[in-house]
Short mmCIF file of C-alpha atoms in Angstrom, two decimals:
data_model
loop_
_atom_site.label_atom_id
_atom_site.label_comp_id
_atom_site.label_asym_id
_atom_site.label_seq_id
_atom_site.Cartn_x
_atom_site.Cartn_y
_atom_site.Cartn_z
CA UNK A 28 56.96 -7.04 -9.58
CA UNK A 29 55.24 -3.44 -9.88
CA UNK A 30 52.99 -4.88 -12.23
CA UNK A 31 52.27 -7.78 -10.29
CA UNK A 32 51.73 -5.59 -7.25
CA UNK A 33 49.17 -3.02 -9.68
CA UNK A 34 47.18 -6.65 -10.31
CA UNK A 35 47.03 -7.61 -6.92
CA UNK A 36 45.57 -3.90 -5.72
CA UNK A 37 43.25 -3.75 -8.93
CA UNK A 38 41.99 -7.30 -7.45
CA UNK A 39 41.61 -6.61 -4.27
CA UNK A 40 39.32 -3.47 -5.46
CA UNK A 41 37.67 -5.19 -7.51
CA UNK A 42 36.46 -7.64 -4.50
CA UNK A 43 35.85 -4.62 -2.70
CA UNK A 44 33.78 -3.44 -5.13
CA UNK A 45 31.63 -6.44 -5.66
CA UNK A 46 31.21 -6.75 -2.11
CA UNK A 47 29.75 -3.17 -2.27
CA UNK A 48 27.71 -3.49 -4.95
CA UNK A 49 26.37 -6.94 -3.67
CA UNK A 50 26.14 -5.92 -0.36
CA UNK A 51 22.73 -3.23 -2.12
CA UNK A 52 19.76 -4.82 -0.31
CA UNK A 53 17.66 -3.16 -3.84
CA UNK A 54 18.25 -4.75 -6.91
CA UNK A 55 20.59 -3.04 -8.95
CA UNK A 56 21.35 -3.26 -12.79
CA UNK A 57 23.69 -1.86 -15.43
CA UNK A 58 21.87 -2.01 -18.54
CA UNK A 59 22.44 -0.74 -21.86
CA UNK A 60 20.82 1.40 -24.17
CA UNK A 61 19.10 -1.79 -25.56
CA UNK A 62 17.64 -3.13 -22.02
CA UNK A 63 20.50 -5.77 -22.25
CA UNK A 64 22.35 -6.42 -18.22
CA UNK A 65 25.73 -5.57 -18.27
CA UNK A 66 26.11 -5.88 -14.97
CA UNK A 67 23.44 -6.97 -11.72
CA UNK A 68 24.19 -7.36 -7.98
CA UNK A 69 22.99 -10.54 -6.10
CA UNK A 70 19.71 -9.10 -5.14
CA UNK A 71 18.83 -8.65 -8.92
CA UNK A 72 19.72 -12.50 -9.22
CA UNK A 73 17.31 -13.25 -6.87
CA UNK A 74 14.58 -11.50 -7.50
CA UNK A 75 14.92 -13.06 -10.79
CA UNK A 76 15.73 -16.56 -9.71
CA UNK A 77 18.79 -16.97 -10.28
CA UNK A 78 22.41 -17.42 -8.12
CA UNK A 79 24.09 -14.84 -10.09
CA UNK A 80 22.88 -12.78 -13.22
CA UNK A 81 25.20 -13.64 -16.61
CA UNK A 82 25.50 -11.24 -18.97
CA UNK A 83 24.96 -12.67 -22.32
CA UNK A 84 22.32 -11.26 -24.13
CA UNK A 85 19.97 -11.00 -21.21
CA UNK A 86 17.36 -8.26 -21.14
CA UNK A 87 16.49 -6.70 -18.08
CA UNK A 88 12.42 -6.92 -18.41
CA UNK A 89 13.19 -10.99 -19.06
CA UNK A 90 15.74 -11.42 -16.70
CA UNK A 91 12.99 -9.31 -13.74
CA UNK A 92 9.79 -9.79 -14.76
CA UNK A 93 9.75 -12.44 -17.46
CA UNK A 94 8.04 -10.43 -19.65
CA UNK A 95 9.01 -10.22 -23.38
CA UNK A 96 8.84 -6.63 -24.18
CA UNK A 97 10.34 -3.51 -22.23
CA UNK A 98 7.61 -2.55 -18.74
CA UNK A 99 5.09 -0.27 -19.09
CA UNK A 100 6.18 3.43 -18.40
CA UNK A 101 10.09 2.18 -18.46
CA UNK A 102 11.86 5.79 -18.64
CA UNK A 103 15.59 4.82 -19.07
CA UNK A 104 17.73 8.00 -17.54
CA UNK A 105 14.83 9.04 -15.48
CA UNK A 106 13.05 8.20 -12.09
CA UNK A 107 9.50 6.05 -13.03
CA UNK A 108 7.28 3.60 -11.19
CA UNK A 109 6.53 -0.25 -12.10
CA UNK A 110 3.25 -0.60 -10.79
CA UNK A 111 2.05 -4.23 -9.58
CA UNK A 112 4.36 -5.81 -11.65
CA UNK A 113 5.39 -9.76 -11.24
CA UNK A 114 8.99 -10.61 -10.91
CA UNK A 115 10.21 -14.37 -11.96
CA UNK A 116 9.67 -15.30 -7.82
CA UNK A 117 5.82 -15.31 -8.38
CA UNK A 118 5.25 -11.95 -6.67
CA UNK A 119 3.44 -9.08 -7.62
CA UNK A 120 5.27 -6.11 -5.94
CA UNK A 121 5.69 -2.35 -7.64
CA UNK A 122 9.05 -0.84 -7.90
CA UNK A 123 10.19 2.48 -8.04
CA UNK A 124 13.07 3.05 -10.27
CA UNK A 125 16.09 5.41 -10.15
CA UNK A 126 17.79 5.10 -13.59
CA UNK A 127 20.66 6.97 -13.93
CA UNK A 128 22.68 7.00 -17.19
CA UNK A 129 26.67 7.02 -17.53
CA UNK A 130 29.12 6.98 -20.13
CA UNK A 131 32.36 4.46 -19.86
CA UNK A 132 35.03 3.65 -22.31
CA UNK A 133 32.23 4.27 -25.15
CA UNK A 134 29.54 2.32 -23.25
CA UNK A 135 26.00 4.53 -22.93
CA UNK A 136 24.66 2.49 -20.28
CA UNK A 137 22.41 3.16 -17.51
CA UNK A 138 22.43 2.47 -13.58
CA UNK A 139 18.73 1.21 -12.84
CA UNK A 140 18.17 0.98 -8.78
CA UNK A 141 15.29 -1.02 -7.95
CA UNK A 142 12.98 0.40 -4.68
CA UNK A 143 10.84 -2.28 -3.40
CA UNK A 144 7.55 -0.09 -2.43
CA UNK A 145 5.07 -2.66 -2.26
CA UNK A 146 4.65 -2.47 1.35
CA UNK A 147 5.07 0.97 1.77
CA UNK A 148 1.88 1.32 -0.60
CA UNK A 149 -0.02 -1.43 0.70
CA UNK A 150 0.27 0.55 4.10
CA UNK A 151 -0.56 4.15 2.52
CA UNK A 152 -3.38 2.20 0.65
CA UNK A 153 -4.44 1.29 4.26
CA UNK A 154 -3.80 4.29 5.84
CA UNK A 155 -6.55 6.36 3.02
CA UNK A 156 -8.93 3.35 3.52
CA UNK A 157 -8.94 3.84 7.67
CA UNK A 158 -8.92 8.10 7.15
CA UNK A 159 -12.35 7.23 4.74
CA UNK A 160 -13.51 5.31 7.60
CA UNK A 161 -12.62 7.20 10.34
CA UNK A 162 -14.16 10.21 8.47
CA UNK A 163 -17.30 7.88 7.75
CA UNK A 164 -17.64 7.44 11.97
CA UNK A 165 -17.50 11.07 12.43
CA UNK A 166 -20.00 11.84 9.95
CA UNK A 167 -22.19 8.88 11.19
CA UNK A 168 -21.74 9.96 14.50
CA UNK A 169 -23.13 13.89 14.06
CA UNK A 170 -26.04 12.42 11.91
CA UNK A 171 -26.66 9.94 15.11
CA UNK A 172 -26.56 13.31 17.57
CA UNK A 173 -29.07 15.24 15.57
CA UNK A 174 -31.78 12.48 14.71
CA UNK A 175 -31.38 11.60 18.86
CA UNK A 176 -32.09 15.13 19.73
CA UNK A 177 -35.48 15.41 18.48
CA UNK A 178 -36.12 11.67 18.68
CA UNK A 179 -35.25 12.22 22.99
CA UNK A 180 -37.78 15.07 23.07
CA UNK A 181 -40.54 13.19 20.90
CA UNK A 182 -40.16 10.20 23.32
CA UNK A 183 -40.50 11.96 25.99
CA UNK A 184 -43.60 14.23 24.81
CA UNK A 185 -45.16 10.71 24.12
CA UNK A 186 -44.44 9.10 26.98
CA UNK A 187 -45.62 12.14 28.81
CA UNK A 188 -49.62 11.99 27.10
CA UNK A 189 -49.52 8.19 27.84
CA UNK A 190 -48.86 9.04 31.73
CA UNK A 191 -51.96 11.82 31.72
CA UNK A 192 -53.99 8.99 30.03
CA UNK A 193 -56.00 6.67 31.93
CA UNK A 194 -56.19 3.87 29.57
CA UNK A 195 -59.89 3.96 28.17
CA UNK A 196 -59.24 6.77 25.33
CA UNK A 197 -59.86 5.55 21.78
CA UNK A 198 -56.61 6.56 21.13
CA UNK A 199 -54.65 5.12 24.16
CA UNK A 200 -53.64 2.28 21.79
CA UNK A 201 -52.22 4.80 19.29
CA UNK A 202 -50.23 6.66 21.70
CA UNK A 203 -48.93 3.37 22.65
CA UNK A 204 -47.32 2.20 19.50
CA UNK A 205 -46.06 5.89 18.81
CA UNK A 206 -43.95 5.27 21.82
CA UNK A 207 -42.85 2.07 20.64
CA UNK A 208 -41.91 3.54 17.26
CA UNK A 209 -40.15 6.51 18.69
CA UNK A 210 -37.79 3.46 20.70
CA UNK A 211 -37.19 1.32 17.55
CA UNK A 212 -36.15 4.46 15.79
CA UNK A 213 -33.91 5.42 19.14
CA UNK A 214 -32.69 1.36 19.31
CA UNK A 215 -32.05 1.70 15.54
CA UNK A 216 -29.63 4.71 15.03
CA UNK A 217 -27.79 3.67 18.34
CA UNK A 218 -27.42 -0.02 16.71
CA UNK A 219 -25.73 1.85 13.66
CA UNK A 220 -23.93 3.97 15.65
CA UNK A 221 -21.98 1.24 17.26
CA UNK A 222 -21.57 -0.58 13.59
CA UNK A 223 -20.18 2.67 12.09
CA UNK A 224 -17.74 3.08 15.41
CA UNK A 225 -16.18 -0.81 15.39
CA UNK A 226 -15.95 -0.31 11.76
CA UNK A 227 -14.16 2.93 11.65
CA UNK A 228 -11.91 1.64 14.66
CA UNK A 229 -10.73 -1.82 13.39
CA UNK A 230 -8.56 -0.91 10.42
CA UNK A 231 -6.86 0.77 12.78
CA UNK A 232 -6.50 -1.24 15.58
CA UNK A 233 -5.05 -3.86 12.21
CA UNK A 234 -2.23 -1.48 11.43
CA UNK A 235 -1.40 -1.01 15.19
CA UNK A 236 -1.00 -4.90 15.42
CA UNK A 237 0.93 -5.27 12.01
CA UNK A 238 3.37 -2.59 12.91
#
């Protein structure tokens, strides 16, 4: 009866413990020394396809990634990053791995703990782009206030000769398309003032909307 009793506690932990270890939103895998899974929760099976991850002779990198040789910068016992790698669900997503290693009963074996950060780079990869851009508005917009500055004063100097003409001088005509030169240039650097402004503003006004 104890012994019976011992089975039924050791059971009952055990479903407590696969219920832990299942309930791990990242996948998680016990691998060996040799890359092969001892062990994977349900997220690890699905990532990779499967219902439920067996353990015969199945190698991590296959099993993940379908790919036939260990990843790239795979540093078993240490922390390391997978970047834009595909798993066996078609997507291309980069992972940032916690691999700790353990001994048990004679087993080396390591537990690898899969963090899904492709979203969290897409969105710092976003955030650098909109900084670039927001910088690129500032800078665009001091160049824009010191080419208007003297621009404003030619303009008016310009339009100021035209008024103390009387419209007979040789050079009348000249003075005139001066002053229409001085307003293209004025029309021009506003025009690209605005572009630099809506361009600067709408990656952020993106991330506002997708968070």
């Amino acid at each position: 009866i104890d012994r019976l009793a011992k089975l039924e506690q050791a059971e009952i932990l055990k479903q407590q413990w696969d219920s832990t270890f299942n309930a791990i939103t990242e996948p998680v895998a016990i691998i060996d020394r040799n890359f092969n899974v001892v062990r994977a929760n349900s997220t690890f099976a699905s990532f990779s396809n499967q219902t439920v991850v067996t353990t015969t002779n199945q190698k991590c990198y296959e099993k993940l990634f379908g790919r036939p040789s260990p990843c790239d910068g795979c540093k078993l016992g240490e922390r390391f990053e997978l970047d834009t790698v595909q798993t066996q669900d078609k997507a291309t997503r980069t992972f940032m791995v916690s691999s700790q290693s353990f001994e048990d009963e004679g087993l080396k074996a390591y537990i690898n703990i899969y963090n899904d950060m492709t979203e969290k780079r897409r969105l710092e990869r976003r955030l650098l782009e909109s900084a670039k851009l927001a910088e690129l508005g500032t800078v665009g917009g001091s160049i824009a206030h010191e080419l208007n500055n003297p621009i404003a004063g030619m303009l008016t100097f310009a339009q100021l000769i035209r008024m103390d003409l009387k419209g007979n001088e040789p050079y009348y005509e000249d003075i005139l398309e001066i002053e229409k030169g001085i307003l293209r240039c004025r029309d021009i650097i506003q025009n690209l003032l605005s572009s630099i402004r809506k361009i600067a503003t709408e990656p952020v006004k993106s991330l506002k909307e997708k968070k």
